[in-house]
mmCIF file of C-alpha atoms in Angstrom:
data_model
loop_
_atom_site.group_PDB
_atom_site.id
_atom_site.type_symbol
_atom_site.label_atom_id
_atom_site.label_comp_id
_atom_site.label_asym_id
_atom_site.label_seq_id
_atom_site.Cartn_x
_atom_site.Cartn_y
_atom_site.Cartn_z
ATOM 1 C CA MET A 14 150.830 149.376 62.233
ATOM 2 C CA ILE A 15 151.454 150.037 65.930
ATOM 3 C CA GLY A 16 150.320 147.319 68.303
ATOM 4 C CA THR A 17 149.663 147.482 72.029
ATOM 5 C CA GLY A 18 148.309 145.119 74.667
ATOM 6 C CA SER A 19 150.393 141.988 74.154
ATOM 7 C CA MET A 20 152.255 142.310 77.471
ATOM 8 C CA SER A 21 149.967 144.560 79.499
ATOM 9 C CA ASP A 22 146.375 145.661 78.985
ATOM 10 C CA PRO A 23 146.344 149.271 77.713
ATOM 11 C CA TYR A 24 143.014 149.882 79.458
ATOM 12 C CA MET A 25 143.827 149.030 83.042
ATOM 13 C CA HIS A 26 141.758 150.635 85.846
ATOM 14 C CA CYS A 27 144.212 153.520 86.210
ATOM 15 C CA GLU A 28 143.330 154.611 82.657
ATOM 16 C CA GLU A 29 140.091 156.059 84.007
ATOM 17 C CA LYS A 30 142.225 158.961 85.189
ATOM 18 C CA LEU A 31 145.532 158.766 83.332
ATOM 19 C CA ARG A 32 144.213 158.317 79.782
ATOM 20 C CA LEU A 33 147.709 157.479 78.562
ATOM 21 C CA THR A 34 146.378 155.104 75.902
ATOM 22 C CA ARG A 35 144.231 157.910 74.500
ATOM 23 C CA LYS A 36 147.281 160.141 74.287
ATOM 24 C CA CYS A 37 149.090 157.408 72.384
ATOM 25 C CA LEU A 38 146.195 156.977 69.989
ATOM 26 C CA GLU A 39 146.143 160.720 69.394
ATOM 27 C CA ILE A 40 149.810 160.553 68.322
ATOM 28 C CA ILE A 41 149.103 157.533 66.094
ATOM 29 C CA ALA A 42 146.190 159.311 64.475
ATOM 30 C CA HIS A 43 148.139 162.553 64.014
ATOM 31 C CA HIS A 44 150.965 160.822 62.161
ATOM 32 C CA GLY A 45 148.779 158.556 60.020
ATOM 33 C CA PHE A 46 149.871 155.235 61.435
ATOM 34 C CA GLY A 47 147.610 152.240 61.932
ATOM 35 C CA ALA A 48 146.753 150.712 65.318
ATOM 36 C CA ALA A 49 146.082 147.205 66.624
ATOM 37 C CA VAL A 50 144.798 147.461 70.179
ATOM 38 C CA GLN A 51 144.414 144.367 72.372
ATOM 39 C CA THR A 52 142.349 144.495 75.581
ATOM 40 C CA LYS A 53 139.826 142.782 77.859
ATOM 41 C CA SER A 54 138.209 146.071 78.838
ATOM 42 C CA ASP A 55 135.198 148.016 77.567
ATOM 43 C CA ARG A 56 137.132 151.195 78.347
ATOM 44 C CA ILE A 57 138.271 150.961 74.732
ATOM 45 C CA LEU A 58 134.881 152.425 73.831
ATOM 46 C CA GLN A 59 135.957 155.706 75.466
ATOM 47 C CA ASP A 60 138.349 156.173 72.571
ATOM 48 C CA MET A 61 135.956 155.190 69.804
ATOM 49 C CA ASP A 62 136.308 158.610 68.158
ATOM 50 C CA LEU A 63 140.051 158.067 67.749
ATOM 51 C CA LEU A 64 139.678 154.450 66.647
ATOM 52 C CA ASP A 65 137.164 155.648 64.040
ATOM 53 C CA SER A 66 139.556 158.328 62.841
ATOM 54 C CA ILE A 67 142.517 155.959 62.594
ATOM 55 C CA ASN A 68 140.426 153.382 60.746
ATOM 56 C CA ARG A 69 139.201 155.976 58.241
ATOM 57 C CA GLU A 70 142.666 157.327 57.527
ATOM 58 C CA SER A 71 144.652 154.088 57.620
ATOM 59 C CA LYS A 72 143.657 150.955 59.594
ATOM 60 C CA CYS A 73 142.560 150.133 63.116
ATOM 61 C CA VAL A 74 142.006 146.638 64.533
ATOM 62 C CA ALA A 75 140.424 146.019 67.937
ATOM 63 C CA GLN A 76 141.550 142.791 69.601
ATOM 64 C CA ILE A 77 139.459 141.338 72.415
ATOM 65 C CA THR A 78 140.346 138.358 74.606
ATOM 66 C CA LEU A 79 137.547 135.889 75.287
ATOM 67 C CA THR A 80 137.987 132.998 77.703
ATOM 68 C CA THR A 81 134.692 131.605 78.853
ATOM 69 C CA TYR A 82 131.158 132.120 77.612
ATOM 70 C CA ASP A 83 129.528 131.638 81.022
ATOM 71 C CA ASP A 84 129.592 134.984 82.836
ATOM 72 C CA THR A 85 129.374 133.397 86.282
ATOM 73 C CA LEU A 86 132.525 131.403 85.572
ATOM 74 C CA CYS A 87 134.058 134.473 83.930
ATOM 75 C CA SER A 88 133.672 136.424 87.175
ATOM 76 C CA VAL A 89 135.749 133.752 88.927
ATOM 77 C CA ILE A 90 138.434 133.330 86.265
ATOM 78 C CA GLU A 91 138.695 137.028 85.352
ATOM 79 C CA PRO A 92 137.363 138.971 88.358
ATOM 80 C CA HIS A 93 138.848 142.376 87.548
ATOM 81 C CA VAL A 94 137.627 142.885 83.978
ATOM 82 C CA CYS A 95 134.235 143.212 82.317
ATOM 83 C CA ASN A 96 132.405 139.994 81.618
ATOM 84 C CA THR A 97 132.218 138.106 78.362
ATOM 85 C CA LYS A 98 128.790 139.462 77.443
ATOM 86 C CA ARG A 99 130.106 143.025 77.700
ATOM 87 C CA ARG A 100 133.209 142.211 75.651
ATOM 88 C CA ILE A 101 131.006 140.758 72.913
ATOM 89 C CA GLU A 102 129.033 143.990 73.007
ATOM 90 C CA VAL A 103 132.344 145.781 72.376
ATOM 91 C CA LEU A 104 132.984 143.572 69.352
ATOM 92 C CA GLU A 105 129.452 144.333 68.137
ATOM 93 C CA GLU A 106 130.002 148.075 68.491
ATOM 94 C CA MET A 107 133.255 147.842 66.537
ATOM 95 C CA ALA A 108 131.416 145.986 63.774
ATOM 96 C CA LYS A 109 128.814 148.740 63.581
ATOM 97 C CA ARG A 110 131.593 151.284 63.027
ATOM 98 C CA GLY A 111 133.353 149.174 60.411
ATOM 99 C CA ILE A 112 136.369 148.592 62.666
ATOM 100 C CA PRO A 113 137.729 145.068 62.120
ATOM 101 C CA THR A 114 138.183 142.811 65.143
ATOM 102 C CA VAL A 115 140.338 139.875 66.154
ATOM 103 C CA VAL A 116 139.574 137.646 69.140
ATOM 104 C CA TRP A 117 142.159 135.906 71.301
ATOM 105 C CA LEU A 118 140.678 132.621 72.539
ATOM 106 C CA THR A 119 142.829 132.096 75.624
ATOM 107 C CA PRO A 120 143.433 130.770 78.202
ATOM 108 C CA ILE A 121 141.448 127.566 78.064
ATOM 109 C CA LEU A 122 141.872 126.046 81.514
ATOM 110 C CA PRO A 123 141.991 122.241 81.804
ATOM 111 C CA PHE A 124 139.013 120.782 83.700
ATOM 112 C CA ILE A 125 137.390 124.240 83.979
ATOM 113 C CA ASN A 126 136.417 125.810 80.656
ATOM 114 C CA ASP A 127 137.901 123.299 78.198
ATOM 115 C CA THR A 128 134.543 122.091 76.920
ATOM 116 C CA GLU A 129 133.023 121.898 73.478
ATOM 117 C CA ASP A 130 130.028 123.891 74.693
ATOM 118 C CA ASN A 131 132.233 126.759 75.901
ATOM 119 C CA VAL A 132 134.433 126.928 72.787
ATOM 120 C CA LEU A 133 131.526 126.586 70.370
ATOM 121 C CA SER A 134 129.435 129.202 72.191
ATOM 122 C CA ILE A 135 132.285 131.737 71.933
ATOM 123 C CA LEU A 136 132.905 130.940 68.265
ATOM 124 C CA LYS A 137 129.204 131.348 67.406
ATOM 125 C CA GLU A 138 129.293 134.844 68.905
ATOM 126 C CA CYS A 139 132.473 135.602 66.923
ATOM 127 C CA ALA A 140 130.696 134.619 63.713
ATOM 128 C CA ARG A 141 127.594 136.623 64.659
ATOM 129 C CA VAL A 142 129.557 139.866 65.151
ATOM 130 C CA ASN A 143 131.722 139.302 62.043
ATOM 131 C CA VAL A 144 135.073 138.853 63.731
ATOM 132 C CA LYS A 145 137.898 138.923 61.150
ATOM 133 C CA GLY A 146 140.078 136.369 62.901
ATOM 134 C CA VAL A 147 140.437 134.235 66.049
ATOM 135 C CA ILE A 148 143.892 133.508 67.505
ATOM 136 C CA CYS A 149 144.308 130.252 69.421
ATOM 137 C CA PHE A 150 147.634 128.458 69.619
ATOM 138 C CA ASP A 151 146.337 125.545 71.687
ATOM 139 C CA MET A 152 143.603 124.679 74.163
ATOM 140 C CA GLY A 153 145.383 125.142 77.477
ATOM 141 C CA LEU A 154 147.621 127.612 79.224
ATOM 142 C CA THR A 155 151.231 128.276 80.166
ATOM 143 C CA LEU A 156 152.570 128.509 83.717
ATOM 144 C CA ARG A 157 155.844 130.198 84.490
ATOM 145 C CA GLU A 158 157.520 129.950 87.848
ATOM 146 C CA GLY A 159 155.674 132.357 90.089
ATOM 147 C CA ASP A 160 152.559 132.260 87.918
ATOM 148 C CA ARG A 161 152.070 128.647 88.903
ATOM 149 C CA GLU A 162 151.982 129.425 92.619
ATOM 150 C CA TYR A 163 149.472 132.220 92.062
ATOM 151 C CA PHE A 164 147.344 130.021 89.866
ATOM 152 C CA TYR A 165 147.402 127.085 92.299
ATOM 153 C CA ALA A 166 146.359 129.379 95.152
ATOM 154 C CA ALA A 167 143.398 130.503 93.050
ATOM 155 C CA LEU A 168 142.489 126.897 92.327
ATOM 156 C CA ASP A 169 142.490 126.140 96.036
ATOM 157 C CA GLN A 170 140.222 129.080 96.637
ATOM 158 C CA HIS A 171 137.695 128.519 93.857
ATOM 159 C CA PHE A 172 138.092 124.880 92.754
ATOM 160 C CA PRO A 173 139.086 122.798 95.836
ATOM 161 C CA GLY A 174 140.968 119.608 94.943
ATOM 162 C CA LEU A 175 141.809 120.692 91.382
ATOM 163 C CA LYS A 176 145.357 121.788 92.244
ATOM 164 C CA GLU A 177 146.282 118.196 93.089
ATOM 165 C CA GLN A 178 144.874 117.064 89.719
ATOM 166 C CA TYR A 179 147.032 119.664 87.938
ATOM 167 C CA ALA A 180 150.138 118.779 89.928
ATOM 168 C CA GLN A 181 149.720 115.057 89.215
ATOM 169 C CA ARG A 182 149.096 115.501 85.495
ATOM 170 C CA TYR A 183 151.427 118.393 84.638
ATOM 171 C CA GLY A 184 154.044 118.638 87.383
ATOM 172 C CA ASN A 185 156.088 121.777 86.816
ATOM 173 C CA ALA A 186 155.535 121.890 83.054
ATOM 174 C CA TYR A 187 155.420 125.255 81.325
ATOM 175 C CA ASN A 188 152.870 124.116 78.761
ATOM 176 C CA VAL A 189 149.638 122.889 80.291
ATOM 177 C CA PRO A 190 147.418 121.571 77.476
ATOM 178 C CA SER A 191 143.840 120.466 77.975
ATOM 179 C CA PRO A 192 143.240 116.712 77.717
ATOM 180 C CA ASN A 193 140.590 117.754 75.166
ATOM 181 C CA SER A 194 142.992 119.907 73.141
ATOM 182 C CA ALA A 195 143.059 117.808 69.974
ATOM 183 C CA SER A 196 139.269 117.580 69.598
ATOM 184 C CA LEU A 197 138.727 121.212 70.573
ATOM 185 C CA MET A 198 141.334 122.436 68.083
ATOM 186 C CA ARG A 199 139.631 120.416 65.344
ATOM 187 C CA LEU A 200 136.355 122.033 66.277
ATOM 188 C CA PHE A 201 137.970 125.459 66.297
ATOM 189 C CA HIS A 202 139.620 125.184 62.895
ATOM 190 C CA SER A 203 136.552 123.554 61.312
ATOM 191 C CA PHE A 204 134.149 126.202 62.601
ATOM 192 C CA CYS A 205 136.349 129.118 61.514
ATOM 193 C CA GLU A 206 136.905 127.555 58.106
ATOM 194 C CA GLN A 207 133.149 127.179 57.593
ATOM 195 C CA HIS A 208 132.471 130.753 58.603
ATOM 196 C CA GLY A 209 135.321 132.452 56.741
ATOM 197 C CA ILE A 210 137.180 133.486 59.907
ATOM 198 C CA LEU A 211 140.976 133.654 59.883
ATOM 199 C CA HIS A 212 142.246 131.001 62.314
ATOM 200 C CA ASP A 213 145.856 130.255 61.492
ATOM 201 C CA PRO A 214 147.940 132.374 63.910
ATOM 202 C CA GLU A 215 150.362 133.480 61.213
ATOM 203 C CA ALA A 216 147.497 134.520 58.917
ATOM 204 C CA CYS A 217 145.996 136.542 61.784
ATOM 205 C CA PHE A 218 149.339 138.210 62.588
ATOM 206 C CA SER A 219 149.915 138.983 58.886
ATOM 207 C CA TYR A 220 146.537 140.696 58.841
ATOM 208 C CA LEU A 221 147.332 142.676 62.007
ATOM 209 C CA ARG A 222 150.698 143.782 60.594
ATOM 210 C CA ALA A 223 149.455 144.655 57.113
ATOM 211 C CA PHE A 224 149.269 148.394 56.494
ATOM 212 C CA PRO A 225 146.880 149.393 53.638
ATOM 213 C CA GLU A 226 148.701 149.447 50.328
ATOM 214 C CA LYS A 227 147.339 152.890 49.419
ATOM 215 C CA TYR A 228 149.520 154.347 52.176
ATOM 216 C CA ARG A 229 153.217 154.527 51.368
ATOM 217 C CA GLN A 230 155.566 153.381 54.147
ATOM 218 C CA ILE A 231 157.226 156.419 55.716
ATOM 219 C CA SER A 232 161.003 156.279 55.651
ATOM 220 C CA LEU A 233 162.853 156.689 58.929
ATOM 221 C CA PHE A 234 165.059 159.278 57.219
ATOM 222 C CA GLU A 235 162.370 161.450 55.708
ATOM 223 C CA GLY A 236 162.125 164.986 57.030
#
C-alpha cells in the first residue's frame, strides 16, 4: 500500500494543471500496488478511473478530512477547499464505486466546532455513506510555534476575543484539547461501535496498511 496526503494535500490547486498525483497513481496502477489517498478536495474525482482500476486489481482507500458539518462555518475555517457537503458527496461517489473510505475527524477547534451537534452530524453522514473507519485521536488541535501565530491572527479576524480565551486557557501548549473532549470522545466511540465503523486509530491504520492477501508481496530483489 502506498499512502499520500499525510503531510501535504495531493490535490492542491496547482494539480488542475500539473496532474502530478495522477501520474503517481498511473505508476501505482501499472505496478499493481495499492493506494491510500488522503485529501480535502473533490479533485480526487478527476482520477476516479485510476482509483477504480487500482481497487479492482489490488486495493484503494480514499481518505477524506471532515471538520465541521455547517458549511458556513466550514467556509471560515477551511476557506480554500470544497465544503463539507461536497466532501460527503465525494465519499458517496466512492461508495457507489465500491472504493472503501476513511474519514479524518480533525481538527475540532475549542469553542468553535467542539459541539455534540457538530460531531454527531458528521458521524451520521459517515454511517449513511458506509465509511469504513473514522480516525480521531482527540477532540482538539495541535499548535506548533509559527502555526500558533497564524491561528491566533485568524481568530482575531473571524472570532474577535477568542484569542485571549485560548491564550489564558492553553498558553503556549502544543496540545490544545477541547474542554468537551472527554464527552465528545465517548460519543464518537459509542456511535462508531453501534454502526460498525472502525474507530481505534491503530485499527484504522492497520486497515489502511493491509494489502490483500491474494497478492503476494513483491520482493525488493526480484527482477
